[in-house]
Coordinates of N, CA, C and O in Angstrom, one line a residue:
E946 N 8.5 -5.1 -4.5 CA 8.0 -4.7 -3.3 C 7.8 -3.2 -3.2 O 8.7 -2.5 -3.7
L947 N 6.8 -2.7 -2.7 CA 6.5 -1.3 -2.6 C 6.6 -1.0 -1.1 O 5.8 -1.5 -0.3
S948 N 7.7 -0.3 -0.7 CA 7.9 -0.1 0.8 C 7.1 1.1 1.3 O 6.2 0.9 2.1
W949 N 7.3 2.2 0.8 CA 6.6 3.4 1.2 C 6.3 4.3 0.1 O 7.2 4.5 -0.8
V950 N 5.2 4.9 0.1 CA 4.9 6.0 -0.9 C 4.6 7.2 -0.1 O 3.7 7.3 0.7
Y951 N 5.5 8.2 -0.3 CA 5.3 9.5 0.4 C 5.6 10.6 -0.6 O 6.7 10.6 -1.1
V952 N 4.7 11.5 -0.8 CA 4.9 12.6 -1.7 C 4.8 13.8 -0.8 O 3.8 14.0 0.0
I953 N 5.8 14.7 -0.8 CA 5.8 15.9 0.0 C 4.6 16.7 -0.3 O 4.2 16.8 -1.5
P954 N 4.1 17.4 0.7 CA 2.8 18.1 0.5 C 2.7 19.0 -0.7 O 1.7 19.0 -1.4
E955 N 3.8 19.8 -1.0 CA 3.7 20.7 -2.2 C 3.7 20.0 -3.5 O 3.4 20.7 -4.5
W956 N 4.0 18.7 -3.6 CA 3.9 18.0 -4.8 C 2.7 17.0 -4.9 O 2.6 16.2 -5.9
R957 N 1.8 17.1 -3.9 CA 0.7 16.2 -3.9 C -0.4 16.7 -4.9 O -0.4 17.8 -5.4
R958 N -1.3 15.8 -5.2 CA -2.4 16.0 -6.2 C -1.9 16.3 -7.6 O -2.5 17.0 -8.4
M959 N -0.7 15.7 -7.9 CA -0.2 15.9 -9.3 C 0.0 14.5 -9.9 O 0.6 14.4 -11.0
G960 N -0.5 13.4 -9.2 CA -0.4 12.1 -9.8 C 0.9 11.3 -9.6 O 1.1 10.3 -10.1
I961 N 1.8 11.9 -8.7 CA 3.0 11.3 -8.5 C 2.9 10.0 -7.7 O 3.4 8.9 -8.2
G962 N 2.2 10.0 -6.6 CA 2.0 8.8 -5.8 C 1.3 7.7 -6.6 O 1.6 6.5 -6.6
S963 N 0.2 8.1 -7.3 CA -0.5 7.2 -8.2 C 0.3 6.5 -9.2 O 0.2 5.3 -9.5
A964 N 1.2 7.3 -9.8 CA 2.1 6.8 -10.9 C 3.1 5.8 -10.3 O 3.3 4.8 -10.9
L965 N 3.6 6.0 -9.1 CA 4.5 5.1 -8.5 C 3.8 3.8 -8.2 O 4.3 2.7 -8.5
V966 N 2.6 3.8 -7.6 CA 1.9 2.6 -7.3 C 1.5 1.9 -8.5 O 1.6 0.6 -8.7
D967 N 1.0 2.6 -9.5 CA 0.6 2.1 -10.8 C 1.8 1.3 -11.5 O 1.6 0.2 -12.0
Q968 N 3.0 1.8 -11.4 CA 4.1 1.1 -12.0 C 4.5 -0.2 -11.3 O 4.8 -1.2 -11.9
V969 N 4.3 -0.2 -9.9 CA 4.5 -1.4 -9.2 C 3.5 -2.5 -9.6 O 3.8 -3.6 -9.8
L970 N 2.2 -2.1 -9.7 CA 1.2 -3.0 -10.1 C 1.4 -3.5 -11.6 O 1.1 -4.7 -11.9
K971 N 1.8 -2.6 -12.5 CA 2.1 -3.0 -13.8 C 3.2 -4.0 -13.9 O 3.2 -5.0 -14.6
R972 N 4.2 -3.8 -13.0 CA 5.4 -4.8 -12.9 C 4.9 -6.1 -12.4 O 5.3 -7.2 -12.9
H973 N 3.9 -6.1 -11.5 CA 3.3 -7.3 -11.0 C 2.7 -8.1 -12.2 O 2.9 -9.3 -12.3
V974 N 2.0 -7.4 -13.0 CA 1.4 -8.1 -14.2 C 2.4 -8.6 -15.2 O 2.4 -9.7 -15.7
A975 N 3.4 -7.7 -15.4 CA 4.5 -8.0 -16.4 C 5.3 -9.3 -16.0 O 5.8 -10.0 -16.9
T976 N 5.4 -9.5 -14.7 CA 6.2 -10.7 -14.2 C 5.3 -11.9 -14.1 O 5.6 -12.8 -13.3
K977 N 4.2 -11.9 -14.8 CA 3.2 -13.0 -14.8 C 2.7 -13.4 -13.5 O 2.4 -14.5 -13.2
Q978 N 2.4 -12.3 -12.7 CA 1.8 -12.6 -11.4 C 0.3 -12.2 -11.4 O -0.3 -12.2 -10.4
R979 N -0.2 -12.0 -12.6 CA -1.7 -11.7 -12.7 C -2.5 -12.8 -12.0 O -2.2 -13.9 -12.1
G980 N -3.5 -12.3 -11.3 CA -4.4 -13.2 -10.6 C -4.0 -13.5 -9.2 O -4.7 -14.1 -8.4
R981 N -2.8 -13.0 -8.8 CA -2.3 -13.2 -7.5 C -2.6 -12.0 -6.7 O -2.5 -10.8 -7.2
D982 N -2.8 -12.1 -5.4 CA -3.1 -11.0 -4.5 C -1.9 -10.1 -4.3 O -0.7 -10.6 -4.3
V983 N -2.1 -8.8 -4.2 CA -1.1 -7.9 -3.9 C -1.4 -7.3 -2.5 O -2.6 -6.8 -2.3
Y984 N -0.5 -7.4 -1.6 CA -0.7 -6.9 -0.2 C 0.2 -5.7 0.0 O 1.2 -5.5 -0.6
A985 N -0.3 -4.8 0.9 CA 0.5 -3.6 1.2 C 0.1 -3.2 2.7 O -1.0 -3.6 3.2
L986 N 1.0 -2.5 3.3 CA 0.7 -1.9 4.6 C 0.6 -0.5 4.4 O 1.4 0.1 3.7
T987 N -0.4 0.1 5.1 CA -0.6 1.6 4.9 C -1.2 2.1 6.2 O -1.7 1.4 7.0
L988 N -1.2 3.4 6.3 CA -1.8 4.1 7.4 C -3.3 4.0 7.2 O -3.8 4.1 6.0
G989 N -4.1 3.9 8.3 CA -5.5 3.8 8.2 C -6.1 5.0 7.5 O -7.1 4.9 6.8
S990 N -5.5 6.2 7.6 CA -6.0 7.4 7.0 C -5.8 7.4 5.5 O -6.4 8.3 4.8
T991 N -5.1 6.5 4.9 CA -4.8 6.5 3.5 C -5.6 5.4 2.7 O -5.5 5.2 1.5
I992 N -6.3 4.6 3.5 CA -7.0 3.4 2.8 C -7.9 3.9 1.7 O -7.9 3.3 0.6
S993 N -8.7 4.9 1.9 CA -9.6 5.4 0.9 C -8.9 5.7 -0.4 O -9.4 5.5 -1.5
W994 N -7.7 6.3 -0.4 CA -6.9 6.6 -1.6 C -6.6 5.3 -2.3 O -6.8 5.2 -3.6
Y995 N -6.1 4.2 -1.6 CA -5.8 3.0 -2.3 C -7.1 2.3 -2.8 O -7.1 1.7 -3.8
E996 N -8.2 2.4 -2.1 CA -9.5 1.8 -2.5 C -9.9 2.5 -3.8 O -10.3 1.8 -4.8
T997 N -10.0 3.8 -3.9 CA -10.5 4.5 -5.1 C -9.6 4.4 -6.3 O -10.0 4.3 -7.4
Q998 N -8.3 4.5 -6.0 CA -7.3 4.5 -7.1 C -7.0 3.1 -7.7 O -6.8 3.0 -8.9
F999 N -7.0 2.1 -6.8 CA -6.4 0.8 -7.2 C -7.2 -0.4 -6.8 O -6.8 -1.5 -7.0
G1000 N -8.4 -0.2 -6.1 CA -9.2 -1.3 -5.8 C -8.8 -2.1 -4.5 O -9.2 -3.2 -4.3
F1001 N -7.9 -1.6 -3.7 CA -7.5 -2.3 -2.5 C -8.6 -2.2 -1.5 O -9.4 -1.3 -1.5
A1002 N -8.6 -3.2 -0.6 CA -9.5 -3.2 0.5 C -8.8 -3.7 1.8 O -7.8 -4.4 1.7
K1003 N -9.3 -3.3 2.9 CA -8.6 -3.7 4.2 C -8.7 -5.2 4.3 O -9.7 -5.8 4.0
E1004 N -7.6 -5.8 4.8 CA -7.5 -7.2 4.9 C -7.1 -7.6 6.3 O -6.1 -7.1 6.9
D1005 N -7.9 -8.5 6.9 CA -7.7 -8.9 8.3 C -6.7 -10.0 8.4 O -6.0 -10.2 9.4
Q1006 N -6.6 -10.8 7.3 CA -5.7 -12.0 7.3 C -4.3 -11.5 6.7 O -4.2 -11.5 5.5
V1007 N -3.4 -11.2 7.6 CA -2.1 -10.7 7.1 C -1.2 -11.9 6.7 O -1.1 -12.9 7.5
P1008 N -0.6 -11.9 5.6 CA 0.3 -13.0 5.2 C 1.5 -13.1 6.2 O 1.9 -12.1 6.8
N1009 N 1.9 -14.3 6.5 CA 2.9 -14.6 7.5 C 4.2 -13.7 7.2 O 4.8 -13.3 8.1
A1010 N 4.5 -13.6 5.9 CA 5.7 -12.8 5.6 C 5.7 -11.4 6.0 O 6.7 -10.7 6.1
M1011 N 4.5 -10.8 6.3 CA 4.3 -9.4 6.6 C 4.0 -9.2 8.1 O 4.0 -8.1 8.6
A1012 N 3.9 -10.3 8.8 CA 3.4 -10.2 10.2 C 4.4 -9.4 11.1 O 3.9 -8.6 11.9
V1013 N 5.7 -9.7 11.0 CA 6.6 -9.0 11.9 C 6.6 -7.5 11.5 O 6.6 -6.6 12.4
E1014 N 6.7 -7.2 10.2 CA 6.7 -5.8 9.7 C 5.4 -5.1 10.2 O 5.5 -3.9 10.7
L1015 N 4.3 -5.7 10.2 CA 3.0 -5.1 10.6 C 3.1 -4.8 12.1 O 2.7 -3.7 12.5
N1016 N 3.5 -5.8 12.9 CA 3.6 -5.6 14.3 C 4.5 -4.5 14.8 O 4.2 -3.7 15.6
V1017 N 5.7 -4.4 14.2 CA 6.7 -3.4 14.5 C 6.1 -2.0 14.0 O 6.1 -1.0 14.7
G1018 N 5.5 -2.0 12.8 CA 4.9 -0.8 12.3 C 3.8 -0.3 13.1 O 3.6 0.9 13.3
K1019 N 3.0 -1.2 13.6 CA 1.9 -0.8 14.5 C 2.4 -0.1 15.8 O 1.8 0.9 16.2
A1020 N 3.5 -0.6 16.3 CA 4.0 0.0 17.5 C 4.4 1.5 17.2 O 4.2 2.4 18.0
I1021 N 5.1 1.7 16.1 CA 5.5 3.0 15.7 C 4.4 3.9 15.3 O 4.3 5.0 15.8
T1022 N 3.4 3.4 14.5 CA 2.3 4.3 14.1 C 1.4 4.6 15.3 O 0.8 5.7 15.3
N1023 N 1.3 3.7 16.3 CA 0.5 4.0 17.5 C 1.1 5.2 18.2 O 0.3 6.0 18.7
I1024 N 2.4 5.3 18.3 CA 3.0 6.5 18.9 C 2.7 7.7 18.2 O 2.5 8.8 18.8
M1025 N 2.5 7.6 16.9 CA 2.2 8.8 16.0 C 0.7 9.1 16.1 O 0.2 10.1 15.5
G1026 N -0.1 8.2 16.7 CA -1.5 8.4 16.8 C -2.2 7.9 15.5 O -3.3 8.4 15.2
E1027 N -1.6 7.1 14.8 CA -2.1 6.5 13.5 C -2.3 5.0 13.7 O -1.9 4.4 14.7
E1028 N -3.0 4.4 12.7 CA -3.2 2.9 12.7 C -2.5 2.4 11.4 O -2.7 3.0 10.3
L1029 N -1.8 1.3 11.5 CA -1.2 0.7 10.4 C -2.1 -0.5 10.1 O -2.4 -1.3 10.9
V1030 N -2.5 -0.6 8.8 CA -3.4 -1.7 8.4 C -2.8 -2.4 7.1 O -2.0 -1.9 6.4
C1031 N -3.3 -3.7 7.0 CA -2.9 -4.4 5.8 C -4.1 -4.2 4.8 O -5.3 -4.3 5.1
I1032 N -3.7 -4.0 3.5 CA -4.7 -3.9 2.4 C -4.3 -4.9 1.3 O -3.2 -5.4 1.2
R1033 N -5.4 -5.3 0.5 CA -5.1 -6.3 -0.5 C -6.0 -6.0 -1.7 O -7.1 -5.4 -1.7
T1034 N -5.4 -6.3 -2.9 CA -6.1 -6.3 -4.1 C -5.6 -7.4 -5.0 O -4.6 -8.0 -4.8
T1035 N -6.4 -7.7 -6.0 CA -6.0 -8.8 -7.0 C -5.9 -8.1 -8.3 O -6.9 -7.4 -8.8
I1036 N -4.8 -8.3 -9.0 CA -4.6 -7.7 -10.3 C -4.8 -8.8 -11.4 O -4.3 -9.9 -11.3

């Protein structure tokens, strides 16, 4: 499970966040989960990063296992003026 990826501003654009997500996706493949969907929750402002780097796309059908986390997260991110969204890719 990938909970949060946050790289402090002075360390961004060095491939750190990409390397972290890439390792999680490689682990997904190594554990024979190839062909199964990978879901994540992210801020709406970061969707394009996940799209271009890893092929994720916004997903309207949230898996039941993520529903509570999504709803709680939406309440928190709404206070921050952000949107929390579910994204999905298939490896």
